[in-house]
Short mmCIF file of C-alpha atoms and ligand atoms in Angstrom, two decimals:
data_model
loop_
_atom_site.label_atom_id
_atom_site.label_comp_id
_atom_site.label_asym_id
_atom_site.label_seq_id
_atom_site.Cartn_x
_atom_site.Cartn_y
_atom_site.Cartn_z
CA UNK A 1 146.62 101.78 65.91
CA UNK A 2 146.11 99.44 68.78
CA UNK A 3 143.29 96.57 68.51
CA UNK A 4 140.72 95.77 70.63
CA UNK A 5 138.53 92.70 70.02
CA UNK A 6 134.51 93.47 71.14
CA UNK A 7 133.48 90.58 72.12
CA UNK A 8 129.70 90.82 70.98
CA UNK A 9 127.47 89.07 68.61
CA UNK A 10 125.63 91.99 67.82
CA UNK A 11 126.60 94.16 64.65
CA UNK A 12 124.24 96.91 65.93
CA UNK A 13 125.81 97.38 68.99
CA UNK A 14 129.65 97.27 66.86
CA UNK A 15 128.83 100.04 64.40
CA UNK A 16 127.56 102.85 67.33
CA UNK A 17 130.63 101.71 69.35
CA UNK A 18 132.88 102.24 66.11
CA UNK A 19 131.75 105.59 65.48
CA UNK A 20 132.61 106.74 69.29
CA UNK A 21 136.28 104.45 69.16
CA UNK A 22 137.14 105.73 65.68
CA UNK A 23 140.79 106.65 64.69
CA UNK A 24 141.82 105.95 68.30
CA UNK A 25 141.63 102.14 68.78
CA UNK A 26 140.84 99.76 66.17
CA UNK A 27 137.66 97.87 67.08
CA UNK A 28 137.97 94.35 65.89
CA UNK A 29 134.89 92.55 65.98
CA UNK A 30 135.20 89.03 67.68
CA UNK A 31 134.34 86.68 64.07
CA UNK A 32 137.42 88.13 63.28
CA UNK A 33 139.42 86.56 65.27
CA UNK A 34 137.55 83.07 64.36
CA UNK A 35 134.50 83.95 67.64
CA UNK A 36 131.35 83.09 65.82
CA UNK A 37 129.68 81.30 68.64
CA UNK A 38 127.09 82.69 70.93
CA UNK A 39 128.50 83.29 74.08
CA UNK A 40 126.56 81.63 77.04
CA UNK A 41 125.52 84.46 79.27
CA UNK A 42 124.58 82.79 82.54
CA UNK A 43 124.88 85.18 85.37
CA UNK A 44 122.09 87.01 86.30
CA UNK A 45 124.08 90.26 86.59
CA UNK A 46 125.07 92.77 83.63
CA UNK A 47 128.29 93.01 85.23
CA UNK A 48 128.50 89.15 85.30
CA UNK A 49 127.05 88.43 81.49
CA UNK A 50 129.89 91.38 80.35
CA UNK A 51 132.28 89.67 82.02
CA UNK A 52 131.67 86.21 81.00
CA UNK A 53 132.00 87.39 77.61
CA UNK A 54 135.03 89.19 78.01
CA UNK A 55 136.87 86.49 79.12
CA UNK A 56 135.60 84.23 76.69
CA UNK A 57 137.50 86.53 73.76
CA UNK A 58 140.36 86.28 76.33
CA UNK A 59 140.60 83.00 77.15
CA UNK A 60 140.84 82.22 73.20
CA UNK A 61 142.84 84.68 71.89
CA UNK A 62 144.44 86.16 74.64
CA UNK A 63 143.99 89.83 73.39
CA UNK A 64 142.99 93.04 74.73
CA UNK A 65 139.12 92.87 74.26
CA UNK A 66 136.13 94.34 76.05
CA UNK A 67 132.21 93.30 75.89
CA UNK A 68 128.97 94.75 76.91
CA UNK A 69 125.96 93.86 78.22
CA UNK A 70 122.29 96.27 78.28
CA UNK A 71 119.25 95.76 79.97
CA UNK A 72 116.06 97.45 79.72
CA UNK A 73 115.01 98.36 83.48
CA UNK A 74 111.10 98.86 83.79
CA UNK A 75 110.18 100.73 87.07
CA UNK A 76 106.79 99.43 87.39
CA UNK A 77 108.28 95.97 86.61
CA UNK A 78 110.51 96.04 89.64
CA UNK A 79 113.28 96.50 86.88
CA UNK A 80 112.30 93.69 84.36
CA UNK A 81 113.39 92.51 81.77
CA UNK A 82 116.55 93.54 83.08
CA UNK A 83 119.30 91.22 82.49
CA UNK A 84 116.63 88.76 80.49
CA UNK A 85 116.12 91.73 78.35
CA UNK A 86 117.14 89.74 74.87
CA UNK A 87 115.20 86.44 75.14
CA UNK A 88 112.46 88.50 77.45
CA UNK A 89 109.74 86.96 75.08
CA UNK A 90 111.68 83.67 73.73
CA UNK A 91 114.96 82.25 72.85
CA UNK A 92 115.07 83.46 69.39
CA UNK A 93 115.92 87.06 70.43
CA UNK A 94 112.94 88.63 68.56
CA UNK A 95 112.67 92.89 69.14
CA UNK A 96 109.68 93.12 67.68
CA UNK A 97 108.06 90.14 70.25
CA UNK A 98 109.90 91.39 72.93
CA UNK A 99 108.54 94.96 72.49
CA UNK A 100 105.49 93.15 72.25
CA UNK A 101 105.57 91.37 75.04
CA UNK A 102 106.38 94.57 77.04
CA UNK A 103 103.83 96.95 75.86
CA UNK A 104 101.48 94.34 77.14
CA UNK A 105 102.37 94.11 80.67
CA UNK A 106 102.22 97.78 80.60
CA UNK A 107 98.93 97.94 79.28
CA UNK A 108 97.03 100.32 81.88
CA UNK A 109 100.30 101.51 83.93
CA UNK A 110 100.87 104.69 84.48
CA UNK A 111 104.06 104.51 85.80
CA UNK A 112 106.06 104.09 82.69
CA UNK A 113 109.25 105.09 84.01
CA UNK A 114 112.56 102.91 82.44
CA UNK A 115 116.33 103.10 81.92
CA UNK A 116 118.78 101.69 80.11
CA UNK A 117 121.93 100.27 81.37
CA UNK A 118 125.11 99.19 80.20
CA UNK A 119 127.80 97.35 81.88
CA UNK A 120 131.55 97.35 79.81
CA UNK A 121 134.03 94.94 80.76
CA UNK A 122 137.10 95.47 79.58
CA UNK A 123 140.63 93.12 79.84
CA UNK A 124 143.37 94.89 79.45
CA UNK A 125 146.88 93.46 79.59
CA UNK A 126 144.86 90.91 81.55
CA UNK A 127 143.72 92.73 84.29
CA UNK A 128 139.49 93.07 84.47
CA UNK A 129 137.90 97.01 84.61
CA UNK A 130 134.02 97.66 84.62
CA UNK A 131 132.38 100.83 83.05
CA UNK A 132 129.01 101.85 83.53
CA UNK A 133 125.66 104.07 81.29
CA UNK A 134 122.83 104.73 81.99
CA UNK A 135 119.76 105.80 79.89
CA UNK A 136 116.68 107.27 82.02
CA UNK A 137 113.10 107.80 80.03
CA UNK A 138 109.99 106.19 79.57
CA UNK A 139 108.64 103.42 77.58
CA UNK A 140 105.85 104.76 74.83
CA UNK A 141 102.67 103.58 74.68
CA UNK A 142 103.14 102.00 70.75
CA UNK A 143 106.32 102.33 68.69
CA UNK A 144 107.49 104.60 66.37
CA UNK A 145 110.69 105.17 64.44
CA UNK A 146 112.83 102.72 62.05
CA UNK A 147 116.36 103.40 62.96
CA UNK A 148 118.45 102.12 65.78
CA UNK A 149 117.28 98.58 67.34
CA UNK A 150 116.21 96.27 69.89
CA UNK A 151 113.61 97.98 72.08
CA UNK A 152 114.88 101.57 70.39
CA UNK A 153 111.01 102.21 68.83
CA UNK A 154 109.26 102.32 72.42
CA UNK A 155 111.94 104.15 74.39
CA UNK A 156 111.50 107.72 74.95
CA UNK A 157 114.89 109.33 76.30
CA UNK A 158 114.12 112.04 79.21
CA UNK A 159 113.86 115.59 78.16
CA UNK A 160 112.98 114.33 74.62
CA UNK A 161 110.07 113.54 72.87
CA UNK A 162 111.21 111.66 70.24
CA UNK A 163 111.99 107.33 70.60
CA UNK A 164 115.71 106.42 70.38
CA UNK A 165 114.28 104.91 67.23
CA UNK A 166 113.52 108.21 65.48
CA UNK A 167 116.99 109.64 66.19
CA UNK A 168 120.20 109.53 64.26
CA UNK A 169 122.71 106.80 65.15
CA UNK A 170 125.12 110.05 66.31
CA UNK A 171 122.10 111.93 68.82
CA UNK A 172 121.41 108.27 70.32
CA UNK A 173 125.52 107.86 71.16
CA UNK A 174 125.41 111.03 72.66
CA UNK A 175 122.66 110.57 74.94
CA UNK A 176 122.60 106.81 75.07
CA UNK A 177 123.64 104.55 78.33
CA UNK A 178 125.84 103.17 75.70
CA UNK A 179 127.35 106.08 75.02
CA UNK A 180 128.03 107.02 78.03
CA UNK A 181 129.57 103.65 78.99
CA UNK A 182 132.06 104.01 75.74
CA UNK A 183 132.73 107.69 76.94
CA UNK A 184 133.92 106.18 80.32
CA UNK A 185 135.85 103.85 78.69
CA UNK A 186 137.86 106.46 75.76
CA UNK A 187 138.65 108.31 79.27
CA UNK A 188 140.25 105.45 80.97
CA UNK A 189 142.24 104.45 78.12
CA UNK A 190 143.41 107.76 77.09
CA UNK A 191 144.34 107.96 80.85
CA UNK A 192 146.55 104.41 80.23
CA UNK A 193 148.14 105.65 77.46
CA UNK A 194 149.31 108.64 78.79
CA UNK A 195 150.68 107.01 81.60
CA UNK A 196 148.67 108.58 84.22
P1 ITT B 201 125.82 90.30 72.61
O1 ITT B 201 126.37 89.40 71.54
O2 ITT B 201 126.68 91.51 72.84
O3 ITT B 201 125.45 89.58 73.88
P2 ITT B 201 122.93 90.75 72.40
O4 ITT B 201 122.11 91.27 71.26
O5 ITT B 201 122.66 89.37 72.93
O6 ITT B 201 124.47 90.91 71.97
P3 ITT B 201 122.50 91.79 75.10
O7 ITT B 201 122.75 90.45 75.68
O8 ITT B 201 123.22 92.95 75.69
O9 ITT B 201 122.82 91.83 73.53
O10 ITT B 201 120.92 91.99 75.07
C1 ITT B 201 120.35 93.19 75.34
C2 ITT B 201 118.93 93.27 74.82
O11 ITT B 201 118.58 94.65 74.90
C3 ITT B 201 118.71 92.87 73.37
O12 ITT B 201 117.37 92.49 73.20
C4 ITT B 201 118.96 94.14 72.61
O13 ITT B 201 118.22 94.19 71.40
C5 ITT B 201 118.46 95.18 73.59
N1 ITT B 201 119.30 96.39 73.51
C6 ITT B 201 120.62 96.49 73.81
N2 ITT B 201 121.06 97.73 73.56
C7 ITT B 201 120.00 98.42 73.09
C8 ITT B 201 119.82 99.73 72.64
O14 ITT B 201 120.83 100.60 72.59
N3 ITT B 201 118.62 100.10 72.24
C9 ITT B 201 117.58 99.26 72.26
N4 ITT B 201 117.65 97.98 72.64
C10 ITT B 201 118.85 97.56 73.07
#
C-alpha cells in the first residue's frame, strides 16, 4: 500500500482520518518518520498554517505527506477564533479553557451561528493541492458529551440536536468538515491513480 506521512501533532485528528484512509493508503503519522516537533504555524490563513506544515514533512523527508488545519468560525465573532482556534485562550492548547473562553463571549448572544473548517494540503510527487470541509451548526449554550475533542462538547452540527461530542467517531466523519475534506481528498487520489 502506498504511504502517506500526516503531518500533524494531533493523535485525535490521525485516528478519524485513519478510519476514512483505511486499506487504501497507509497513513503514517509524522513521529514516525523522526517529526516530533511542533510545527510553527505562522500564517494567519488555514490554507497557509496547512501548508506550512506540509512542507515541513516535505522538506525533511521528502515524502508524499499531507496536513490539516481547522478553525472554529463564530458568526457573531466576525469568524473568531478562526485560525487562533488552538491557543484561542493560551499557549498551552487547553479545550476545556478554550471552550471556556468561548462560551463567555457568547454569554447573552443570540446569534450562535458557527462552522467548522478544514483546509488539507497535500504534496504529492512534489507538487502542492488544497482540499476544503466545512461544518455549519451552532455553538451550545454549556457542553455536553465525552467523545470526540477540542471544541466537539459545545458544537451542535445543523439538522442535529446532539454535540459532535455525543456522537460516534464514525457519525462525526460523516458529517464533519473533516470528513468532508478527507472525502475530497480519497476522490482526488483515486482519480491519480487511475490515471485520469
Ligand atoms: P496539528 O498538529 O495538526 O496542528 P492542532 O491540535 O494544533 O494539531 P489545529 O492547529 O488545526 O490543530 O487547531 C485547531 C483547533 O481546533 C484545536 O484547538 C483543536 O482542538 C480544534 N479542533 C480541530 N478539529 C476539531 C474537531 O473536529 N472538533 C473539535 N475541535 C476541533
Amino acid at each position: 500500500m502506498k504511504k502517506l506521512v500526516f503531518a500533524t501533532g494531533n493523535a485525535h485528528k490521525i485516528a478519524e482520518v485513519n478510519r476514512l484512509l483505511d486499506g487504501f493508503y497507509e497513513v503514517v503519522p509524522m513521529a514516525e518518520v523522526g517529526i516530533t516537533e511542533d510545527i510553527p504555524e505562522t500564517a494567519d490563513t488555514l490554507e497557509g498554517n496547512a501548508l506550512l506544515k506540509a512542507r515541513y514533512v516535505y522538506a525533511h523527508t521528502g515524502m508524499d505527506c499531507f496536513s490539516e488545519d481547522t478553525g472554529l468560525e463564530v458568526e457573531a465573532l466576525g469568524g473568531r477564533p478562526g485560525v487562533h482556534s488552538a491557543r484561542y485562550a493560551g499557549a498551552d492548547k487547553d479545550a476545556a479553557a478554550n471552550m471556556r473562553k468561548l462560551l463567555q463571549e457568547l454569554e447573552g448572544q443570540l446569534n450562535r451561528r458557527a462552522r467548522f473548517r478544514t483546509v488539507i494540503a497535500l504534496i504529492l510527487d512534489g507538487k502542492e493541492y488544497l482540499f476544503e470541509g466545512i461544518a455549519p451548526g451552532h455553538i451550545a449554550t454549556a457542553p455536553s458529551g465525552k467523545k470526540g475533542f477540542g471544541y466537539d462538547p459545545i458544537f451542535v452540527p445543523e439538522g442535529h440536536e446532539r454535540t459532535f461530542a455525543e456522537m460516534t467517531a464514525d457519525e462525526k466523519n460523516a458529517i464533519s468538515h473533516r470528513g468532508k475534506a478527507v472525502a475530497q481528498l480519497v476522490e482526488f487520489l483515486q482519480k491519480q491513480a487511475s490515471g485520469k
